[in-house]
XYZ file of C-alpha atoms in Angstrom:
775
model
C 19.116 25.594 59.625
C 22.474 25.135 61.149
C 22.842 25.264 64.696
C 23.773 28.992 66.085
C 26.456 27.394 68.557
C 29.071 24.892 68.532
C 31.137 23.046 71.130
C 34.536 21.499 70.890
C 34.784 17.662 71.422
C 37.145 16.368 74.266
C 39.904 15.477 71.506
C 38.892 18.967 69.999
C 39.641 20.700 73.158
C 43.000 19.153 73.541
C 44.010 19.837 69.831
C 42.672 23.541 70.241
C 44.749 23.873 73.469
C 48.056 22.611 71.714
C 47.612 25.084 68.906
C 46.854 27.764 71.429
C 50.081 26.957 73.170
C 52.306 27.122 70.173
C 51.121 30.642 69.548
C 52.627 31.758 72.984
C 49.530 34.012 73.531
C 47.388 34.656 76.532
C 43.491 34.137 76.424
C 43.210 37.883 76.222
C 45.576 37.976 73.224
C 43.386 35.473 71.224
C 40.213 37.269 72.144
C 41.590 40.417 70.426
C 42.510 38.618 67.347
C 38.999 37.717 66.864
C 37.760 41.000 68.114
C 36.182 39.912 71.258
C 35.855 42.334 74.115
C 36.415 39.660 76.678
C 38.270 36.240 76.956
C 34.913 34.477 78.215
C 34.270 32.799 74.885
C 37.676 31.563 74.535
C 37.557 30.167 77.958
C 34.137 28.407 77.166
C 35.627 26.880 73.932
C 38.711 25.425 75.869
C 36.330 23.923 78.435
C 33.953 22.305 75.859
C 31.006 24.607 76.509
C 28.867 25.859 73.647
C 30.242 28.937 71.852
C 28.702 31.222 69.104
C 29.091 29.391 65.670
C 30.972 32.273 64.105
C 33.327 32.941 67.013
C 34.036 28.952 67.058
C 35.000 29.257 63.482
C 36.950 32.423 63.895
C 38.951 31.133 66.588
C 39.711 27.775 64.786
C 40.692 29.737 61.758
C 43.147 31.871 63.816
C 44.559 28.757 65.364
C 45.119 27.304 61.735
C 42.677 24.371 62.786
C 39.680 22.985 60.807
C 36.733 23.827 62.889
C 35.006 20.395 61.820
C 37.932 18.561 63.577
C 37.347 20.613 66.660
C 33.533 20.514 66.922
C 31.535 17.915 68.642
C 29.051 16.611 65.971
C 29.666 19.403 63.448
C 26.654 20.131 61.388
C 26.262 18.690 57.889
C 26.058 20.723 54.777
C 27.558 23.920 56.165
C 30.774 24.783 54.473
C 33.269 27.143 56.130
C 34.028 30.330 54.354
C 37.055 28.929 52.590
C 35.414 25.912 51.069
C 32.470 28.018 50.000
C 34.740 30.355 48.011
C 36.459 27.185 46.608
C 33.863 24.723 46.235
C 30.146 26.219 46.541
C 30.934 29.243 44.335
C 32.613 26.954 41.856
C 29.573 24.912 41.765
C 27.353 28.072 41.002
C 27.624 29.827 37.814
C 27.239 33.529 37.429
C 23.409 33.277 36.634
C 22.866 31.420 39.808
C 24.433 34.165 41.839
C 22.549 36.855 39.873
C 19.199 35.034 40.607
C 20.194 34.818 44.446
C 20.892 38.583 44.362
C 17.590 39.201 42.683
C 15.672 37.264 45.302
C 17.483 38.761 48.314
C 17.006 42.177 47.100
C 13.326 41.455 46.587
C 12.951 40.309 50.099
C 15.192 43.086 51.470
C 13.685 46.013 49.562
C 10.909 47.044 51.975
C 13.615 47.132 54.674
C 15.620 49.321 52.685
C 12.822 51.821 51.744
C 11.944 52.020 55.524
C 15.460 52.420 56.899
C 16.936 54.642 54.082
C 14.064 55.765 51.862
C 12.388 58.120 54.517
C 13.928 61.093 56.334
C 12.862 62.869 59.509
C 13.900 66.328 59.237
C 14.719 68.574 61.974
C 11.687 70.616 63.264
C 9.376 68.893 60.653
C 6.793 66.872 62.298
C 6.103 64.203 59.515
C 8.513 62.063 57.434
C 9.796 63.213 54.220
C 10.769 60.910 51.156
C 14.493 60.949 50.563
C 14.229 61.390 46.770
C 11.856 64.317 47.381
C 14.637 66.279 49.011
C 18.114 64.813 48.141
C 20.758 66.685 46.213
C 23.647 64.994 44.687
C 26.888 65.698 46.758
C 30.390 66.422 45.687
C 33.568 64.891 47.205
C 36.891 66.503 48.059
C 39.689 64.245 47.218
C 42.295 65.748 49.567
C 41.475 66.229 53.326
C 42.630 69.625 54.579
C 43.701 68.259 58.009
C 46.290 66.055 56.120
C 47.794 69.073 54.449
C 50.671 71.405 55.669
C 50.606 75.014 55.884
C 51.824 78.199 57.640
C 49.933 80.028 60.153
C 51.153 83.471 58.973
C 50.036 82.504 55.317
C 46.739 81.413 56.344
C 45.806 84.487 58.340
C 47.338 86.734 55.768
C 45.092 84.887 53.112
C 42.233 85.361 55.385
C 42.440 89.076 55.246
C 42.698 89.141 51.362
C 41.481 86.255 49.114
C 39.196 84.555 51.612
C 37.108 87.785 52.275
C 34.110 86.821 54.567
C 32.833 83.564 53.201
C 36.014 82.044 52.412
C 37.594 80.707 55.550
C 36.171 77.276 54.487
C 36.367 77.884 50.757
C 40.005 76.774 49.973
C 39.876 75.431 46.468
C 40.338 71.776 46.329
C 39.457 69.416 43.423
C 35.995 67.877 43.634
C 34.296 64.821 42.130
C 30.622 63.640 42.201
C 29.903 61.630 45.183
C 28.785 58.644 43.101
C 31.835 58.624 41.076
C 34.034 58.221 44.397
C 32.167 55.350 45.474
C 32.350 53.725 41.983
C 36.122 54.511 42.050
C 37.092 53.216 45.387
C 35.871 49.796 46.436
C 36.683 50.704 50.252
C 35.679 54.211 51.036
C 35.188 56.345 54.192
C 33.366 59.484 53.635
C 34.267 62.298 56.072
C 32.521 65.640 56.798
C 31.484 68.141 59.227
C 28.364 67.845 61.259
C 24.960 68.344 59.296
C 26.957 68.147 55.888
C 24.890 65.166 54.713
C 26.942 61.982 55.448
C 24.066 59.770 56.514
C 21.773 60.909 53.831
C 24.487 60.336 51.178
C 24.844 56.647 52.525
C 21.035 56.301 52.657
C 20.805 57.646 48.931
C 23.436 54.785 47.928
C 21.283 52.044 49.531
C 18.067 53.304 47.682
C 19.967 53.764 44.455
C 21.355 50.195 44.676
C 18.111 48.800 45.700
C 16.447 50.452 42.525
C 19.245 49.069 40.309
C 20.481 52.590 39.475
C 23.705 51.924 41.098
C 25.590 48.706 41.824
C 22.793 46.730 40.470
C 24.684 43.446 40.643
C 24.978 43.937 44.618
C 22.603 43.788 47.672
C 22.605 47.041 49.649
C 23.002 46.515 53.516
C 22.713 49.659 55.544
C 24.066 49.714 59.219
C 24.292 52.454 61.829
C 27.471 51.595 63.660
C 26.180 52.891 66.944
C 23.439 50.458 67.062
C 25.812 47.691 66.057
C 28.096 48.680 69.001
C 25.317 48.581 71.517
C 23.877 45.192 70.263
C 27.413 43.597 70.320
C 28.072 44.953 73.779
C 24.744 43.400 74.966
C 25.471 40.197 73.582
C 29.299 40.163 73.819
C 29.709 39.338 70.138
C 31.277 42.094 67.968
C 30.711 40.218 64.879
C 29.250 42.034 61.674
C 28.279 38.858 60.181
C 26.121 37.759 63.024
C 24.654 41.223 63.283
C 23.615 41.346 59.885
C 21.758 38.186 60.196
C 20.065 39.185 63.477
C 19.142 42.578 62.182
C 17.324 41.409 59.031
C 15.267 38.464 59.924
C 12.804 38.685 57.231
C 15.165 38.821 54.398
C 17.471 36.182 52.695
C 20.246 37.819 54.864
C 19.214 35.730 58.011
C 20.257 32.622 56.444
C 23.935 32.276 56.934
C 24.789 30.209 53.871
C 22.986 32.828 51.751
C 24.848 35.682 53.269
C 28.197 33.925 53.017
C 27.547 33.019 49.468
C 26.689 36.807 48.716
C 29.817 37.981 50.595
C 32.076 35.463 49.171
C 30.885 36.432 45.591
C 31.506 40.096 46.166
C 27.816 40.890 45.831
C 27.167 43.190 48.840
C 27.337 46.893 49.227
C 27.867 47.427 53.156
C 27.091 50.934 53.945
C 28.241 51.503 57.770
C 27.044 54.908 59.029
C 28.343 57.063 61.883
C 31.650 55.726 63.104
C 31.953 59.031 65.403
C 28.895 57.928 67.087
C 30.608 54.787 68.652
C 31.530 55.429 72.060
C 35.146 55.501 72.917
C 34.645 52.341 75.045
C 33.543 50.347 71.938
C 35.338 52.137 68.986
C 38.459 49.948 69.007
C 36.385 46.742 68.775
C 34.285 48.253 66.100
C 37.064 49.460 63.987
C 38.988 46.063 64.382
C 35.784 44.205 63.295
C 35.448 46.450 60.149
C 38.950 45.909 59.305
C 38.580 42.083 59.694
C 35.397 41.921 57.959
C 36.634 43.999 54.987
C 39.853 41.956 54.665
C 37.935 38.693 54.837
C 35.247 39.782 52.253
C 37.392 42.079 50.281
C 35.438 41.388 46.971
C 32.540 43.521 48.117
C 31.999 47.255 48.252
C 32.294 49.136 51.594
C 31.389 52.637 52.534
C 31.810 54.087 56.168
C 30.856 57.525 57.059
C 32.486 59.553 59.785
C 32.828 63.156 60.987
C 35.974 64.734 59.649
C 37.532 65.145 63.064
C 36.873 61.637 64.422
C 38.818 59.674 61.649
C 42.121 59.094 63.455
C 41.588 55.441 63.488
C 42.981 54.018 60.401
C 40.755 51.803 58.141
C 43.399 49.657 56.422
C 42.689 49.677 52.623
C 40.072 52.444 52.875
C 40.321 55.829 51.032
C 39.404 58.842 52.858
C 37.443 61.589 51.057
C 35.305 64.631 52.282
C 31.964 65.697 51.364
C 32.220 69.090 49.893
C 30.060 72.238 50.857
C 27.225 72.948 48.675
C 27.664 74.942 45.564
C 25.206 77.756 44.657
C 23.667 75.490 42.164
C 23.283 72.667 44.772
C 21.700 75.267 47.083
C 19.217 76.289 44.521
C 18.288 72.815 43.680
C 17.880 71.985 47.366
C 15.682 74.874 47.939
C 13.416 74.058 44.894
C 13.038 70.466 46.281
C 12.635 71.639 49.886
C 9.843 74.056 49.050
C 8.070 71.542 46.610
C 8.249 68.944 49.385
C 7.357 71.001 52.377
C 5.007 73.806 51.044
C 1.569 73.886 52.839
C -1.199 71.542 51.385
C -2.885 73.162 48.526
C -0.271 75.216 47.065
C 0.579 74.531 43.492
C 4.344 74.413 43.484
C 7.396 75.226 45.461
C 8.989 77.073 42.470
C 8.036 80.488 43.504
C 8.929 80.460 47.156
C 12.266 78.837 46.088
C 12.886 81.525 43.709
C 12.052 84.129 46.268
C 14.289 82.300 48.916
C 17.308 82.404 46.439
C 16.680 86.158 45.449
C 16.523 87.031 49.183
C 19.617 84.963 49.834
C 21.441 86.805 47.192
C 20.770 90.345 48.703
C 24.017 91.991 49.998
C 22.838 92.121 53.523
C 22.238 88.438 53.567
C 25.848 87.185 52.884
C 26.163 85.637 56.431
C 23.443 83.239 55.498
C 25.025 82.530 52.180
C 28.099 81.473 54.129
C 26.190 78.808 56.378
C 23.742 77.418 53.953
C 26.628 75.578 52.054
C 25.926 72.904 54.692
C 22.711 71.073 54.262
C 21.617 71.137 57.940
C 21.879 75.016 57.870
C 20.263 75.130 54.655
C 17.255 73.254 55.754
C 17.063 75.554 58.793
C 17.106 78.705 56.670
C 14.448 77.220 54.292
C 12.250 76.485 57.366
C 12.888 79.932 58.993
C 12.184 81.500 55.756
C 8.843 79.849 54.978
C 6.774 81.539 57.314
C 7.582 85.284 56.668
C 9.324 84.813 53.254
C 12.354 86.605 54.730
C 15.206 85.806 56.912
C 15.152 86.658 60.522
C 15.658 90.351 61.054
C 18.172 89.710 63.774
C 20.860 87.204 62.458
C 21.724 86.477 66.032
C 18.569 84.299 66.299
C 19.936 82.088 63.454
C 23.365 81.838 64.713
C 22.032 81.017 68.292
C 19.932 78.262 66.819
C 22.633 77.030 64.677
C 25.034 76.853 67.672
C 22.307 75.132 69.922
C 22.173 72.410 67.097
C 25.888 71.805 66.945
C 26.431 71.967 70.662
C 23.771 69.244 71.447
C 20.300 69.262 69.694
C 21.595 67.579 66.549
C 22.983 64.607 68.471
C 19.722 64.475 70.626
C 17.572 64.359 67.412
C 19.745 61.555 66.246
C 19.670 59.837 69.655
C 23.367 59.929 70.062
C 25.017 60.134 73.441
C 28.533 61.469 73.326
C 31.458 60.755 75.755
C 31.431 62.976 78.596
C 34.709 64.605 77.851
C 33.748 68.055 79.305
C 33.726 67.136 82.925
C 30.107 67.979 83.158
C 30.119 71.236 81.233
C 26.723 72.673 80.740
C 25.635 74.386 77.658
C 26.228 77.961 78.993
C 29.639 76.974 80.211
C 30.672 75.454 76.739
C 29.333 78.866 75.044
C 31.409 81.074 77.702
C 34.572 78.991 76.740
C 34.080 79.320 73.046
C 33.103 82.887 73.388
C 36.356 83.621 75.228
C 38.303 81.897 72.441
C 36.589 83.670 69.799
C 36.884 87.121 71.228
C 40.625 86.852 72.086
C 41.527 85.393 68.812
C 39.458 87.851 66.679
C 40.826 90.872 68.668
C 44.372 89.560 67.583
C 43.193 89.432 64.106
C 43.565 85.544 64.234
C 41.222 83.566 61.992
C 43.581 80.622 62.132
C 45.488 79.554 65.308
C 47.825 76.723 66.332
C 46.422 73.845 68.371
C 48.550 74.940 71.520
C 47.126 78.289 71.463
C 43.654 76.822 71.874
C 44.792 74.559 74.480
C 46.216 77.260 76.559
C 42.801 79.137 76.532
C 41.149 75.962 77.709
C 43.714 75.501 80.286
C 42.985 79.118 81.524
C 39.249 78.482 81.561
C 39.560 75.173 83.560
C 41.765 76.803 86.113
C 39.035 79.820 86.487
C 36.224 77.141 86.673
C 37.638 74.761 89.120
C 39.467 77.514 91.374
C 42.177 75.029 92.117
C 45.872 75.032 91.028
C 45.817 71.859 88.842
C 49.167 70.336 87.667
C 50.457 71.361 84.509
C 50.418 67.823 82.959
C 46.739 67.318 84.014
C 45.789 70.650 82.730
C 47.516 69.964 79.152
C 45.972 66.422 79.027
C 42.541 67.883 79.966
C 42.619 70.695 77.366
C 43.652 68.242 74.673
C 40.736 66.102 75.462
C 38.335 68.990 75.553
C 39.611 70.227 72.100
C 39.306 66.890 70.565
C 35.593 66.982 71.865
C 34.969 70.388 70.524
C 36.189 69.279 67.128
C 34.848 65.817 66.913
C 31.241 66.374 68.673
C 30.408 69.761 67.527
C 32.468 70.760 64.365
C 32.799 74.327 65.583
C 36.539 74.289 65.509
C 38.113 72.429 62.634
C 41.751 71.406 61.687
C 42.317 73.482 58.356
C 45.890 72.042 57.893
C 47.940 69.963 60.388
C 48.159 71.530 63.845
C 46.324 74.707 62.635
C 42.613 75.327 63.434
C 39.974 77.842 62.868
C 36.171 78.109 63.485
C 34.273 76.156 60.974
C 32.367 79.406 59.881
C 33.729 82.803 60.457
C 30.044 83.892 61.264
C 30.276 81.814 64.372
C 33.561 83.369 65.450
C 32.031 86.843 64.987
C 28.833 85.942 66.719
C 30.740 84.404 69.869
C 32.953 87.636 69.865
C 29.856 89.721 69.872
C 28.322 87.437 72.563
C 31.331 87.953 74.714
C 30.994 91.677 74.645
C 27.361 91.695 75.494
C 27.618 88.870 78.258
C 29.394 91.071 80.653
C 28.411 90.891 84.308
C 28.164 94.507 85.217
C 27.915 98.048 83.945
C 31.580 99.027 84.246
C 32.686 95.759 82.461
C 30.192 96.439 79.657
C 31.435 99.851 79.361
C 34.905 98.746 78.948
C 33.915 96.139 76.381
C 31.844 98.652 74.381
C 34.798 100.976 74.306
C 37.130 98.199 73.084
C 34.730 97.385 70.273
C 34.355 100.903 69.215
C 38.070 101.294 69.035
C 37.875 98.861 65.740
C 34.995 101.278 64.078
C 37.497 101.957 60.980
C 38.364 98.179 60.698
C 36.119 96.592 58.094
C 36.783 93.035 59.546
C 34.848 94.343 62.577
C 31.708 95.541 60.950
C 29.662 92.305 61.369
C 30.681 92.094 65.161
C 29.391 95.726 65.438
C 26.032 94.725 63.678
C 25.579 91.660 65.962
C 26.444 93.329 68.919
C 24.131 96.061 68.638
C 21.159 93.656 67.924
C 22.013 91.574 71.050
C 22.017 94.461 73.484
C 18.968 95.061 75.495
C 19.635 98.782 74.939
C 21.803 99.836 72.254
C 21.877 103.624 73.080
C 25.179 103.654 74.788
C 26.899 101.911 71.824
C 25.516 104.026 68.945
C 26.357 107.233 70.990
C 29.903 105.871 71.458
C 30.233 105.021 67.924
C 28.955 108.641 67.034
C 31.663 110.251 69.325
C 34.323 108.116 67.768
C 33.359 108.863 64.222
C 33.293 112.604 64.857
C 36.496 112.476 66.309
C 38.181 110.977 63.277
C 38.029 114.509 61.641
C 37.762 116.655 64.704
C 41.394 117.923 64.716
C 41.896 118.694 61.024
C 41.010 122.154 60.133
C 40.815 121.532 56.427
C 38.543 118.590 56.817
C 36.284 120.573 59.018
C 36.036 123.243 56.322
C 35.234 120.533 53.794
C 32.395 119.152 55.968
C 31.030 122.651 56.438
C 30.833 122.962 52.584
C 29.197 119.755 52.264
C 26.561 120.728 54.663
C 26.032 124.251 52.893
C 25.756 122.559 49.611
C 23.145 120.206 51.036
C 21.034 122.786 52.510
C 20.523 124.235 49.126
C 18.711 121.158 48.075
C 14.900 121.179 48.672
C 14.173 119.156 51.741
C 12.294 116.073 50.134
C 15.199 113.923 51.442
C 16.714 113.750 54.875
C 19.545 116.314 55.110
C 21.899 113.602 56.449
C 21.362 111.585 53.249
C 22.253 114.444 51.129
C 25.272 115.306 52.913
C 26.240 111.801 52.526
C 25.763 111.912 48.767
C 27.988 115.028 48.382
C 30.634 113.704 50.503
C 30.937 110.967 48.224
C 31.073 113.112 45.000
C 34.553 114.433 45.780
C 37.329 112.721 44.084
C 38.974 110.310 44.964
C 36.297 109.542 47.638
C 33.804 108.131 45.422
C 32.987 104.800 46.821
C 30.708 101.826 45.309
C 28.375 102.194 48.444
C 24.978 103.632 49.085
C 24.116 105.617 52.092
C 21.122 103.928 53.515
C 18.854 106.423 55.437
C 15.528 105.786 53.840
C 14.791 108.856 51.577
C 13.696 109.452 47.969
C 16.205 111.085 45.668
C 15.569 114.700 44.736
C 15.851 115.809 41.105
C 18.929 118.078 42.154
C 20.641 115.106 43.362
C 20.016 112.994 40.366
C 21.522 115.915 38.187
C 24.495 116.377 40.215
C 25.198 112.621 39.983
C 24.899 112.692 36.208
C 27.223 115.462 36.213
C 29.685 113.538 38.237
C 29.429 110.524 35.956
C 30.082 112.758 32.841
C 33.363 114.012 34.485
C 34.337 110.554 35.440
C 33.867 109.399 31.956
C 35.881 112.244 30.490
C 38.771 111.628 33.032
C 38.747 107.870 32.291
C 38.364 107.592 28.475
C 40.501 109.900 26.246
C 39.631 108.085 23.001
C 39.495 110.429 20.154
C 37.199 108.251 17.682
C 34.030 109.392 16.377
C 31.867 106.984 18.497
C 33.417 108.518 21.681
C 32.641 112.150 20.574
C 29.141 111.008 19.869
C 28.817 109.336 23.394
C 30.108 112.596 24.749
C 27.311 114.668 22.936
C 24.558 112.112 24.138
C 25.731 112.660 27.754
C 25.530 116.306 27.455
C 21.933 115.889 25.995
C 20.992 113.702 29.142
C 22.384 116.396 31.537
C 20.617 119.342 29.594
C 17.287 117.330 29.891
C 17.380 117.768 33.712
C 18.864 121.470 33.792
C 16.367 124.011 34.932
C 18.686 127.055 35.437
C 18.925 129.177 32.267
C 22.360 130.443 32.600
C 23.774 126.754 33.378
C 21.791 125.428 30.438
C 23.460 128.125 28.059
C 27.100 127.274 29.555
C 26.600 123.521 28.908
C 25.353 124.062 25.392
C 28.091 126.347 24.485
C 30.680 123.751 25.751
C 28.789 121.032 23.861
C 29.123 123.034 20.688
C 32.957 123.121 21.180
C 33.166 119.466 20.825
C 34.530 118.184 17.442
C 31.950 116.766 14.958
C 31.857 113.153 14.652
C 32.157 113.861 10.822
C 35.509 115.314 10.891
C 38.542 113.401 10.087
C 40.512 111.526 12.789
C 43.385 114.010 12.299
C 41.067 116.986 12.805
C 39.530 115.269 16.049
C 43.125 114.557 17.355
C 44.358 117.950 16.786
C 41.314 119.486 18.699
C 41.870 117.057 21.595
C 45.585 117.961 21.891
C 44.967 121.607 21.746
C 41.783 122.202 23.489
C 40.684 119.273 25.781
C 42.465 120.184 28.950
C 41.165 123.808 28.846
C 37.734 122.502 27.813
C 37.429 120.146 30.732
C 38.532 123.011 33.182
C 35.778 125.223 31.758
C 33.240 122.463 32.300
C 34.392 121.873 36.002
C 34.220 125.671 36.626
C 30.614 125.824 35.181
C 29.524 123.166 37.268
C 31.203 124.555 40.560
C 29.697 127.975 39.565
C 25.985 126.955 39.088
C 25.812 123.765 41.155
C 28.456 124.647 43.803
C 29.961 121.163 43.522
C 33.352 119.911 42.315
C 35.349 122.728 43.935
C 39.020 121.805 43.591
C 39.560 120.291 47.090
C 43.098 119.075 47.450
C 43.543 116.345 50.123
C 46.765 114.647 51.203
C 46.958 110.904 51.044
C 46.475 110.728 54.889
C 43.354 113.030 54.627
C 41.987 110.978 51.758
C 42.332 107.847 54.045
C 40.720 109.609 56.920
C 37.712 110.649 54.840
C 37.335 107.226 53.585
C 37.303 105.869 57.015
C 34.897 108.620 58.153
C 32.281 107.744 55.581
C 32.583 104.068 55.970
C 32.113 104.377 59.825
C 28.963 106.663 59.133
C 27.757 104.099 57.049
C 28.211 101.374 59.462
C 26.376 103.509 62.224
C 23.392 103.908 59.939
C 23.431 100.180 59.337
C 23.471 99.478 63.004
C 20.481 102.126 63.353
C 18.582 100.190 60.558
C 19.383 96.779 62.177
C 16.179 96.405 64.260
C 18.114 97.222 67.254
C 16.836 98.814 70.505
C 17.538 102.554 70.250
C 15.206 105.148 71.962
C 13.682 107.632 69.414
C 15.217 110.729 70.693
C 18.811 109.382 70.481
C 18.111 107.907 67.031
C 16.757 111.241 65.758
C 19.656 113.115 67.254
C 22.255 110.824 65.644
C 20.628 110.690 62.195
C 20.177 114.679 62.265
C 23.908 115.350 63.049
C 25.689 113.023 60.645
C 28.559 114.380 58.470
C 28.518 117.681 60.541
C 31.515 119.469 61.542
C 32.595 120.234 64.990
C 31.643 123.912 64.810
C 28.021 122.970 63.475
C 27.599 120.412 66.101
C 28.471 122.839 68.756
C 25.993 125.353 67.225
C 23.171 122.664 67.348
C 23.988 122.136 71.134
C 23.301 125.870 71.725
C 20.174 125.989 69.650
């Protein structure tokens, strides 16, 4: 095997020095050109001492010298790269190269399977085969942070089209991940923490090794953090040398073999975790990647990096981003996860996976659907679901674990030590800073905010933390560094478009806002915080914050009582609305008490047009027969109001609706009145002209008679006439009561007496509330 070091002859030293002088460089300049961290190897070369062979050859190449003319006793039969591409490769036909690839892949296969074919999942104490869990990813071809957008436009969009889940769901074109690698020979794959960047590169390596992808190439998988650490120890930032040293049992350890493969374009080089390289080494690593990719440009290169740490330009590389999982991908992952990780002895993971998806699709679990678009959180959700076949009753437990992952544990699991940008911030201090930012921006209705806005919050927090008056310039520089660290290390804040940020998930902004409300230091401060929260009770964007806050409080008595007082106050000063609530209560009391009375009041409140809402009042209770009848009557009236069709089919539908209602009517007088009204409908056998004439002459009066009969016999559908303002107030009143009930049903800590008092007084007028106090 060729010598691993070379040294210049006396004549070679003189020639090298003359060539160096003609460049007008310092030794530091020359060291930088060949990607050396120090100038020591340059000094050793110029003094005739042994130098690493690859460094010796690179320096000669930069100085436009033939390394054989410089070296003392150069080894025989060791061509330099240029000669290899022109002579050795020309002497090898394509079949020879193919045989070499086959031989190296065979020797290299066990290494690839060990490094890439096995995963160690978080909180799973045994390895998992990659193929058993992997789901094909999609790629976003456009990076959000490289697009332009207006802050006002984004915040308005967040309130309309984005709804809850959509802060990260801006539509961008996607292609399959494998297609992106096939399309671009030099690719940098970006993504948020836990989105599956490393797993994607490992999958590429395994697929290549099995001949399913890039069958003509040899896969090489490198962790750039490990490369940087080894290169720093050896003072040798050479990818070529590192590959030789890292894979000693494969053909890659032979420099001539490796050089032949590289010059022939037969290597798939997968470099993982550019963001995990320390700031002290990143420039040298990036320069080496650039140099190596330029020198061996015929090969295929893929680099992975967090989205927020891609500021270093890789010349010739195309940047793409891994897309969040679609519902189909989530379903596929769940099926594979439960199949691979179900307890021993179970037949299949299909049943628990189906149950997982059904539970995930429930309306109350939309916060989980937002997060599980990221594989890391999807794995966490599957793991938490596996035991009890349900998600945590308190979503705060899931969010807390997710935040702990992003703020440190994920890096600890991977053995990554990030740069200490936080000036020694502990986890509680990071949480406090993020909670302050989340709460203040959420209070102002800001889901997107400019970079300088975030930096001001960080500056204020630094001033408070240090207790010192720091210089403005120092504060700004420090806040910029901390923002970059939060963005790059944790992925909690991400740049949506240039200069405009948001929390990576709305759920985290809501959770941190709730945490800020709960984490007050004294009773007075907490009372003020709860008062501030209750002031948003009619704003639907705050509903999740209410639900999170009520479950985080040690005792939620004060909050639910404040909510009840605020809700009752919404209608307290309007006499007409007070009369309406009294009618609702009187009508409800006529129903046999199989259901909770508050549930019945809620039902009758929603029957009044135009207050009918597509929501359910969720105090646990069975439906009484009378409620079912009144709901059927309301549906009949709505159908008559919406469809004025005069054809035979519609007339027949009306008759059938009457028959359904009559089957539930027990009052003889009401039964007779309905049958008389049904008999007045035109026959389906009549001509179109006769039906049209009846509709024009009788329809309005006939509907009025029907409403009068319903009002008389059922005491519902009285002609309440609300102003637009009263309609809006009643809608707020109903939705706020629904929120209060949701809070009571959220597994929060409320004493039994207060719970019973609130549930029994829902939807009562002020007069009825006062009367109850006197009882």
